[in-house]
Coordinates of C-alpha atoms in Angstrom, one line a residue:
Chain A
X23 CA 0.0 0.0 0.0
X24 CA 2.0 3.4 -0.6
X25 CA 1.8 6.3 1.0
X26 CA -0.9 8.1 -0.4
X27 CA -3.7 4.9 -0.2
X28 CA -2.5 4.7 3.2
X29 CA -3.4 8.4 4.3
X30 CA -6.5 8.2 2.2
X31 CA -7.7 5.2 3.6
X32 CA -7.1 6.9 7.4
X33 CA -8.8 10.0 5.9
X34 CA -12.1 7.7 4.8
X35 CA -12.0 5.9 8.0
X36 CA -11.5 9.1 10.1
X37 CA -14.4 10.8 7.9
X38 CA -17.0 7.6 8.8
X39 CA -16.1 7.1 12.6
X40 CA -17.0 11.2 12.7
X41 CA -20.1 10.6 10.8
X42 CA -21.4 7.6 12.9
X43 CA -20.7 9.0 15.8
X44 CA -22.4 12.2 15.2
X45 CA -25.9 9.8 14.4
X46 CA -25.0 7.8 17.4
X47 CA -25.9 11.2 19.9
X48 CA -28.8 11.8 21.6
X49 CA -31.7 13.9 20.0
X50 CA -33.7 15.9 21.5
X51 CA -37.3 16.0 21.9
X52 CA -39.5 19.2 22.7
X53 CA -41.6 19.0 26.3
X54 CA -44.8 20.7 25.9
X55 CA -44.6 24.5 27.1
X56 CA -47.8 25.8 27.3
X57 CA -49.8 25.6 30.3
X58 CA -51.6 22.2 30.9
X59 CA -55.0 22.0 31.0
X60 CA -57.2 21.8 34.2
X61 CA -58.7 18.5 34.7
X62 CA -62.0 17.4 34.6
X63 CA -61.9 14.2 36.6
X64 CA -63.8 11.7 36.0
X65 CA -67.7 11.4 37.3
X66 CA -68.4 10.7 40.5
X67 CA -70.5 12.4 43.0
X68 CA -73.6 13.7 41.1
X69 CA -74.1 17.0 42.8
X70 CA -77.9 17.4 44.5
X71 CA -80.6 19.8 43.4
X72 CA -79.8 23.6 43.5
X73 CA -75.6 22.1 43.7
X74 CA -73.4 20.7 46.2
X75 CA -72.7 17.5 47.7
X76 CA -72.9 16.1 51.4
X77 CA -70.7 13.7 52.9
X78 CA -73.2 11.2 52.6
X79 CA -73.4 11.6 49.2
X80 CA -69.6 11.2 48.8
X81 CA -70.2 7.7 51.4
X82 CA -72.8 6.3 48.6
X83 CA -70.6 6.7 46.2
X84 CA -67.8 5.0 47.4
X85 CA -69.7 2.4 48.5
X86 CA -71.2 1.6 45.0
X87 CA -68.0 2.3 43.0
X88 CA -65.3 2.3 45.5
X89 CA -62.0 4.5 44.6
X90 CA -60.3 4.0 41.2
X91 CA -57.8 1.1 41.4
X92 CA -58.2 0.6 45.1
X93 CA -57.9 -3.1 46.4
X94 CA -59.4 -2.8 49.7
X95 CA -63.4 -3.4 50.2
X96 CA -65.5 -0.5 49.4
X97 CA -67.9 -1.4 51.8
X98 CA -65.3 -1.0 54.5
X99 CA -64.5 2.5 53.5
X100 CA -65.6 5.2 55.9
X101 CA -65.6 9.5 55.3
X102 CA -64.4 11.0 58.1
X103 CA -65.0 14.3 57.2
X104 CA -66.0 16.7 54.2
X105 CA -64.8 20.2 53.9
X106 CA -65.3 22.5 51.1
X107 CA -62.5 25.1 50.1
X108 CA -60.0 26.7 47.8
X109 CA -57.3 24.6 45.8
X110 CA -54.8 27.2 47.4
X111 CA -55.8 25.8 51.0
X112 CA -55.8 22.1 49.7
X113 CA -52.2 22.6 48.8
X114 CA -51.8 23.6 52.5
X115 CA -53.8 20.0 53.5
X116 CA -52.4 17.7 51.5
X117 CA -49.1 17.1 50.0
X118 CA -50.6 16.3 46.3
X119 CA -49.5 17.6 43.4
X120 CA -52.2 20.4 41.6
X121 CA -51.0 21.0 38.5
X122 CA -53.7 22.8 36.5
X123 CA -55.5 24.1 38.9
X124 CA -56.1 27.9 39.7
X125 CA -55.6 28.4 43.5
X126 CA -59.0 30.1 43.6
X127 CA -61.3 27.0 42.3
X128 CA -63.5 25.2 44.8
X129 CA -62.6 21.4 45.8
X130 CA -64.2 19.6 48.0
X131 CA -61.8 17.1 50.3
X132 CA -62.5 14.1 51.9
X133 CA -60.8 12.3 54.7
X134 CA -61.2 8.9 54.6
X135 CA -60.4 5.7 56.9
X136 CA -60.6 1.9 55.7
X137 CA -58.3 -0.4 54.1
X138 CA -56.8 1.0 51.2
X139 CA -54.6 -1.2 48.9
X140 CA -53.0 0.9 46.0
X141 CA -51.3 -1.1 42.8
X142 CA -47.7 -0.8 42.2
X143 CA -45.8 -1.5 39.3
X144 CA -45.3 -5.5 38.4
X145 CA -43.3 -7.5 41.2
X146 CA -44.1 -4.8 43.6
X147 CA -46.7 -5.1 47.1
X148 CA -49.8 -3.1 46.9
X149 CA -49.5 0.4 48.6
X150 CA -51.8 -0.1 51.9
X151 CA -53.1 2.3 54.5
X152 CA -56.1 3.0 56.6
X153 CA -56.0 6.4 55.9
X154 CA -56.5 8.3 52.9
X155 CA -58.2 11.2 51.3
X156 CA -60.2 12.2 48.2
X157 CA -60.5 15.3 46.2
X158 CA -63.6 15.8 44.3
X159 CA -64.5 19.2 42.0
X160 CA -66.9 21.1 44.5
X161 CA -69.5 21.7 41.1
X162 CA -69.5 18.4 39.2
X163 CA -68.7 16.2 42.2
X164 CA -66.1 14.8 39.8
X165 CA -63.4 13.0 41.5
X166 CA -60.2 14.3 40.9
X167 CA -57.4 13.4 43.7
X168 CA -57.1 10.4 45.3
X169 CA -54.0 9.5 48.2
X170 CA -53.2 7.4 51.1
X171 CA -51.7 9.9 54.4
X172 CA -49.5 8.5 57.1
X173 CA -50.9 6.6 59.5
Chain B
X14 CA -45.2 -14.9 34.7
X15 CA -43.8 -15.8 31.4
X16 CA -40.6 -13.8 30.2
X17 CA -40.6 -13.8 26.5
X18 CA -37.6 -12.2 24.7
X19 CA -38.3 -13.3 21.2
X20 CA -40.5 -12.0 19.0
X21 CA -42.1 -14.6 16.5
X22 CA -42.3 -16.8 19.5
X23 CA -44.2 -14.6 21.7
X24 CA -46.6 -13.4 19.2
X25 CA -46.7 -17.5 18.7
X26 CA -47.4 -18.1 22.3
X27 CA -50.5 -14.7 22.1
X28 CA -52.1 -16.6 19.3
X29 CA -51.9 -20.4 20.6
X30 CA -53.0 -18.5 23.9
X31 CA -56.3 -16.8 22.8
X32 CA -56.6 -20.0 20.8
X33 CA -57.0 -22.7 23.6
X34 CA -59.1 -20.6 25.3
X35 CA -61.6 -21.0 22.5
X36 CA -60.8 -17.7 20.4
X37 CA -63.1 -15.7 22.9
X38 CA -63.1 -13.3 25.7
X39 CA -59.8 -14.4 27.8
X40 CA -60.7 -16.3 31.4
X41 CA -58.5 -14.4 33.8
X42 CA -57.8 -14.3 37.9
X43 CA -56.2 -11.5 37.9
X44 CA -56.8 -10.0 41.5
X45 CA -53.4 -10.6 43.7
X46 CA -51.3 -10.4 42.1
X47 CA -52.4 -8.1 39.0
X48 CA -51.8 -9.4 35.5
X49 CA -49.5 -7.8 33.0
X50 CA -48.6 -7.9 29.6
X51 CA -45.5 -5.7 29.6
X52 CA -42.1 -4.9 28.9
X53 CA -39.3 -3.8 31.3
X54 CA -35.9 -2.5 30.2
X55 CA -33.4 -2.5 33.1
X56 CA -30.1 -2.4 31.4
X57 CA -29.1 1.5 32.5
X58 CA -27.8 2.4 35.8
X59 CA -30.3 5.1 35.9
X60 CA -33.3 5.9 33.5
X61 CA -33.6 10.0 33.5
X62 CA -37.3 9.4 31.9
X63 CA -39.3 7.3 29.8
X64 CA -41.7 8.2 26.8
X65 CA -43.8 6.7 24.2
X66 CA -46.4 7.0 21.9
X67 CA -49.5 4.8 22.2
X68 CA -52.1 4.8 19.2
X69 CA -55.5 4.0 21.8
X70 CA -56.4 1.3 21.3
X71 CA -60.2 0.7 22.2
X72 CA -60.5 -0.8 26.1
X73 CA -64.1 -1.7 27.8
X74 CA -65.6 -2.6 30.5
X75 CA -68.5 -4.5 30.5
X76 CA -69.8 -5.6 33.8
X77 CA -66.5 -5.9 34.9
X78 CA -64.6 -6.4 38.4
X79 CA -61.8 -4.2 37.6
X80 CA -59.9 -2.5 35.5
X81 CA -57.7 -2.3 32.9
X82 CA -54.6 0.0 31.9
X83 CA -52.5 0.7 29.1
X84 CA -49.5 3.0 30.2
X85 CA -45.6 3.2 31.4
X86 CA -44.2 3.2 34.4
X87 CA -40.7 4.6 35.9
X88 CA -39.7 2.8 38.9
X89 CA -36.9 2.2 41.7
X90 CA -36.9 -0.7 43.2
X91 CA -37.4 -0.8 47.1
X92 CA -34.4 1.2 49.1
X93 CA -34.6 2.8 52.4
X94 CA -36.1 5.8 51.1
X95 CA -38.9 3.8 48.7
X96 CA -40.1 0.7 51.0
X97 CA -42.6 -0.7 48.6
X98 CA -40.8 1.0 45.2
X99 CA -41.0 4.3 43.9
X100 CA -42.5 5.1 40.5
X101 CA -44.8 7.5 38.5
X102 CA -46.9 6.2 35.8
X103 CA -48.7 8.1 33.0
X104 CA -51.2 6.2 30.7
X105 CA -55.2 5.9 30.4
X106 CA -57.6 3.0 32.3
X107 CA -61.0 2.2 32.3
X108 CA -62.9 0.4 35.5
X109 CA -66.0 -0.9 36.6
X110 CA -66.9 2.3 38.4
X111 CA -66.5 5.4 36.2
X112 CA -66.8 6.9 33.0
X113 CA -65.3 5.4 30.2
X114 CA -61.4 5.4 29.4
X115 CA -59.9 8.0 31.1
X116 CA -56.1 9.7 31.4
X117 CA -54.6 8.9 34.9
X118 CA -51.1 9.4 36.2
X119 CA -50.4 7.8 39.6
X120 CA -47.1 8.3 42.0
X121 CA -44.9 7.5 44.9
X122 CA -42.0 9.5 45.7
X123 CA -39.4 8.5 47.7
X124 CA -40.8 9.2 51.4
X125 CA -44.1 10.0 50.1
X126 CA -47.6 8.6 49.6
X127 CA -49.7 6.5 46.8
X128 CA -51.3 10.0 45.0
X129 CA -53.2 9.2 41.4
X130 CA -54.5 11.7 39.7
X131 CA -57.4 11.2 37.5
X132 CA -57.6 14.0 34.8
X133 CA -60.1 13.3 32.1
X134 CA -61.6 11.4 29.3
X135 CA -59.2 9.6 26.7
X136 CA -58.6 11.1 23.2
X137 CA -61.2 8.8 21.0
X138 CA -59.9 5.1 19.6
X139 CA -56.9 5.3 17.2
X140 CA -55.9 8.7 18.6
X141 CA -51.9 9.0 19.1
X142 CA -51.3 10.1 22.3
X143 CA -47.6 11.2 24.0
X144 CA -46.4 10.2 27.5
X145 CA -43.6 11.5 28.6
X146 CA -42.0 11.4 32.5
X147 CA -38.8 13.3 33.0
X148 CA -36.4 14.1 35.6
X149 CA -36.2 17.4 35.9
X150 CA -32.8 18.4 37.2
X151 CA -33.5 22.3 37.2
X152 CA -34.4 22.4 41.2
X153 CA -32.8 20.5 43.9
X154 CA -34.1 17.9 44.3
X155 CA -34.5 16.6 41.4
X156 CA -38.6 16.3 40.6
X157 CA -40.6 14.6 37.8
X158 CA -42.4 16.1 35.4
X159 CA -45.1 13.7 33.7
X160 CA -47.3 15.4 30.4
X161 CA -49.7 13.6 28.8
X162 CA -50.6 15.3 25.6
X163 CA -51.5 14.9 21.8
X164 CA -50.2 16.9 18.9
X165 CA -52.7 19.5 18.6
X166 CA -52.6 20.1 22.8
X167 CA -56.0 19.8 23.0
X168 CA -55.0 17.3 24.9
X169 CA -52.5 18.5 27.4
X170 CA -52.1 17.5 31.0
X171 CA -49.5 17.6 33.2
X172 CA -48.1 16.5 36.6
X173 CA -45.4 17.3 39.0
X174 CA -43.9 14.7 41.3
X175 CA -42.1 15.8 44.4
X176 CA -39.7 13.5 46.3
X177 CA -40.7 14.0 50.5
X178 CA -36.7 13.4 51.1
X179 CA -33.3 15.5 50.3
X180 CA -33.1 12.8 47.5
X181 CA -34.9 12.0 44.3
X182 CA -36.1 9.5 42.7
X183 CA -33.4 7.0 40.8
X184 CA -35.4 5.2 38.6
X185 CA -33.6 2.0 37.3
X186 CA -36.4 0.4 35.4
X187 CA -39.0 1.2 32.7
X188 CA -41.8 -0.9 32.4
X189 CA -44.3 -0.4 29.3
X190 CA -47.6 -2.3 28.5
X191 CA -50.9 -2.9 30.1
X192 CA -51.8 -3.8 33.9
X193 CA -55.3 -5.8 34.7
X194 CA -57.6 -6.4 37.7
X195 CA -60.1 -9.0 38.5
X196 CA -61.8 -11.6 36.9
X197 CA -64.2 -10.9 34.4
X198 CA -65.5 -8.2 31.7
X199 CA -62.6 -6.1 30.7
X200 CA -61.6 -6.7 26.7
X201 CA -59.0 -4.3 25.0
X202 CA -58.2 -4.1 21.2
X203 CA -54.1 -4.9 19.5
X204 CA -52.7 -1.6 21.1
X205 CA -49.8 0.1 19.6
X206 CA -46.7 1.2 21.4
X207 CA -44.3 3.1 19.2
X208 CA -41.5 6.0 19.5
X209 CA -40.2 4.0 22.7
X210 CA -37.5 6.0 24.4
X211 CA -35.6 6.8 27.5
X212 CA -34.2 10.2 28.5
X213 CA -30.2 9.9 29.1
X214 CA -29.8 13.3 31.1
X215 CA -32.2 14.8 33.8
X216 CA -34.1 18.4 31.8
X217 CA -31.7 21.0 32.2
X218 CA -32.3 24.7 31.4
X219 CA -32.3 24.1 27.6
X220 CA -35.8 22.2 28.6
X221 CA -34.4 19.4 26.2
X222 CA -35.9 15.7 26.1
X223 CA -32.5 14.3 25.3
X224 CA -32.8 10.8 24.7
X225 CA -31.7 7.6 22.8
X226 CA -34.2 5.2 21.3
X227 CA -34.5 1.8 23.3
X228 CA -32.7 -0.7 21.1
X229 CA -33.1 -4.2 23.0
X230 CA -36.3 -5.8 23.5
X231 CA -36.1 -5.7 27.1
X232 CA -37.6 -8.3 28.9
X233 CA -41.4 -8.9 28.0
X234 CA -43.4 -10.6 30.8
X235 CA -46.9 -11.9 29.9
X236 CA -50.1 -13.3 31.6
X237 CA -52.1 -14.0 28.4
X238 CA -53.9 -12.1 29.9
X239 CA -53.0 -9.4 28.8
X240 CA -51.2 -10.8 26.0
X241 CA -48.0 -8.4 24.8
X242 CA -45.3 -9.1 22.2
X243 CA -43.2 -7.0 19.8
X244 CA -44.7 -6.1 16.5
X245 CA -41.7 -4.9 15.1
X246 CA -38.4 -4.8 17.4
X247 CA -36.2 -2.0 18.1
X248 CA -34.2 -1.1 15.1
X249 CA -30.0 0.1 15.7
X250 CA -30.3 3.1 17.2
X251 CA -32.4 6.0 15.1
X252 CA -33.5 3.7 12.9
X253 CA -37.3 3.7 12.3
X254 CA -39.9 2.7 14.1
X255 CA -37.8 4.5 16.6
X256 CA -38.0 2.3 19.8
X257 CA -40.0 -0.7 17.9
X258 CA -43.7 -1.0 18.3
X259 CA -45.2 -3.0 21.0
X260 CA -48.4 -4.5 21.5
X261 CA -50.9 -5.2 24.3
X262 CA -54.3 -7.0 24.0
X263 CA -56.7 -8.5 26.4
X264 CA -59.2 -10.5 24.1

């Protein structure tokens, strides 16, 4: 091989390692910016005549339907208490992430006590407590937050 | 649990499945443990986030005892700080209880509590939908960001998760595919999982999803039900469909 095919050669090989490494790095991807959108829940509560919800109300209907993907027995499931206010104050109450929400809007949270039994990921224990806590939209009744809190 | 790793042989296994079960709705006991037709990739020593893009696929519930997920999953496995695992998992469900399918994302952060937030109806069958969780390692600690969006935004939700210690979360598995409860009711269609990739870095103030396209098949674990295989593996890296396309289905 002279001289010259020899520095060409290293000149080709130099020129593909530098390409192939420049496909091999990561790209980027673009995380959305704008401001998400407040959500709706799903139904739950349907609010009585004239609006608003009692904590009976919220006791029926976790009775029937018991709390999305919760293990434990609905029937076991008890509300301790019911107590209207703003999302700013929930943020105070419970450590739950609000994204969404204006701190003005009007929740409605509900302590809870019973077994709860949470899935985890495969190979995992369900998460368990007796204690927990649901967040329902104070206009639909639609349930929106639901947690477990320390025993 | 079955662990599947090839292909041809899983999507064998899905079909001979459904088949010996009469080529009907699936039988399944799936209370404790769940079921799951997923795959896990566990190869990094840390996964900075996970995304993917799932084409809805359509998932009832009709008199069921459950429910039924399709979704992914970041998770650390049990340490001091995360006795029972730590994850956050962004994807859409249906149960016996409420409205049709619906977006969710569920959490627990290291010292924290089981949170799930329940956001709002799904985008209608054969919508593509993104799902995206990402460390974000702008503030100290470290948190997660989790959006679940479409490309218009009119779907666009999005989550926070806070660790409740002076660490973060160190996520050293993904896990993609569907989850199912109890024992009767639920059927979902062939549902696409496509664009399956993993953040390398934490965000940083460039608010970049840097990432590399999985390239192994990971691990797939089945319960037939849910029945999951690889449609098409993961290509060399950037090679298209970037990340492969995987497939969940609960007949």
């Amino acid at each position: 091989m002279s001289w010259r095919n020899a520095v060409l050669s290293f000149l080709l090989a130099a020129a593909a390692a530098t390409a192939m490494a420049g496909d091999q790095g990561p790209r980027g991807l673009q995380p959305p910016k704008d401001k998400p959108h407040r959500p709706v829940g799903i139904k739950a509560v349907a609010p009585r005549p004239g609006g608003g919800f009692k904590k009976e109300d919220v006791g029926n209907y976790l009775h029937t339907f018991n709390l999305p993907r919760n293990q434990g027995p609905s029937q076991q499931l008890g509300v301790v208490s019911l107590e209207f206010m703003s999302v700013s104050t929930l943020r105070t109450r419970i450590p739950a992430d609000t994204t969404g929400f204006d701190g003005g809007e009007q929740v409605g949270l509900a302590l809870l006590e019973g077994p709860l039994a949470f899935r985890s990921p495969q190979g995992g224990e369900p998460f368990t407590a007796s204690k927990g806590y649901a967040v329902f939209d104070a206009d639909t009744g639609n349930l929106l937050i639901v947690g477990t809190l320390e025993q | 649990m079955k662990f599947l790793k090839r292909p041809v042989l899983a999507l064998g296994l899905v079909l001979a499945g459904w088949l010996l079960q009469g080529g009907t709705a699936a039988a399944y006991t799936c209370w404790s443990p769940h079921c799951y037709g997923i795959v896990r990739w566990q190869e990094q020593p840390e996964y900075f986030g996970a995304y993917t893009d799932i084409t809805l696929g359509r998932i009832t519930c009709s008199g069921c005892d459950g429910f039924v997920t399709n979704e992914v999953w970041l998770v650390q496995r049990p340490s001091a700080e995360c006795p029972q695992q730590c994850w956050v998992e962004a994807g859409y469900t249906t149960d016996g209880g409420h409205n049709g399918p619906y977006f969710f994302w569920d959490e627990v952060p290291p010292g924290g509590q089981y949170v799930q937030h329940n956001l709002g109806p799904a985008d209608p069958v054969g919508s593509v939908d993104h799902f995206m969780i990402v460390k974000d390692g702008r503030v100290s600690p470290a948190t997660f960001l989790v959006f679940i969006y479409n490309d218009t935004f009119s779907t666009l939700y999005g989550g926070l998760s806070a660790t409740r210690t002076a660490t973060a979360m160190v996520a050293d598995h993904i896990d993609m595919g569907q989850e199912l409860f109890g024992s009767r009711g639920i059927t979902t269609s062939a549902t696409a999982f496509t664009r399956n990739i993993r953040a390398v870095v934490p965000l940083g103030p460039e608010y970049v999803f840097w990432y590399w396209p999985q390239t192994t098949a990971g691990f797939v674990m089945q319960d037939m039900p849910p029945f999951a295989w690889w449609d098409t593996l993961p290509p060399v890296p950037f090679g298209s469909p970037e990340g492969g396309r995987f497939m969940t289905w609960t007949p």
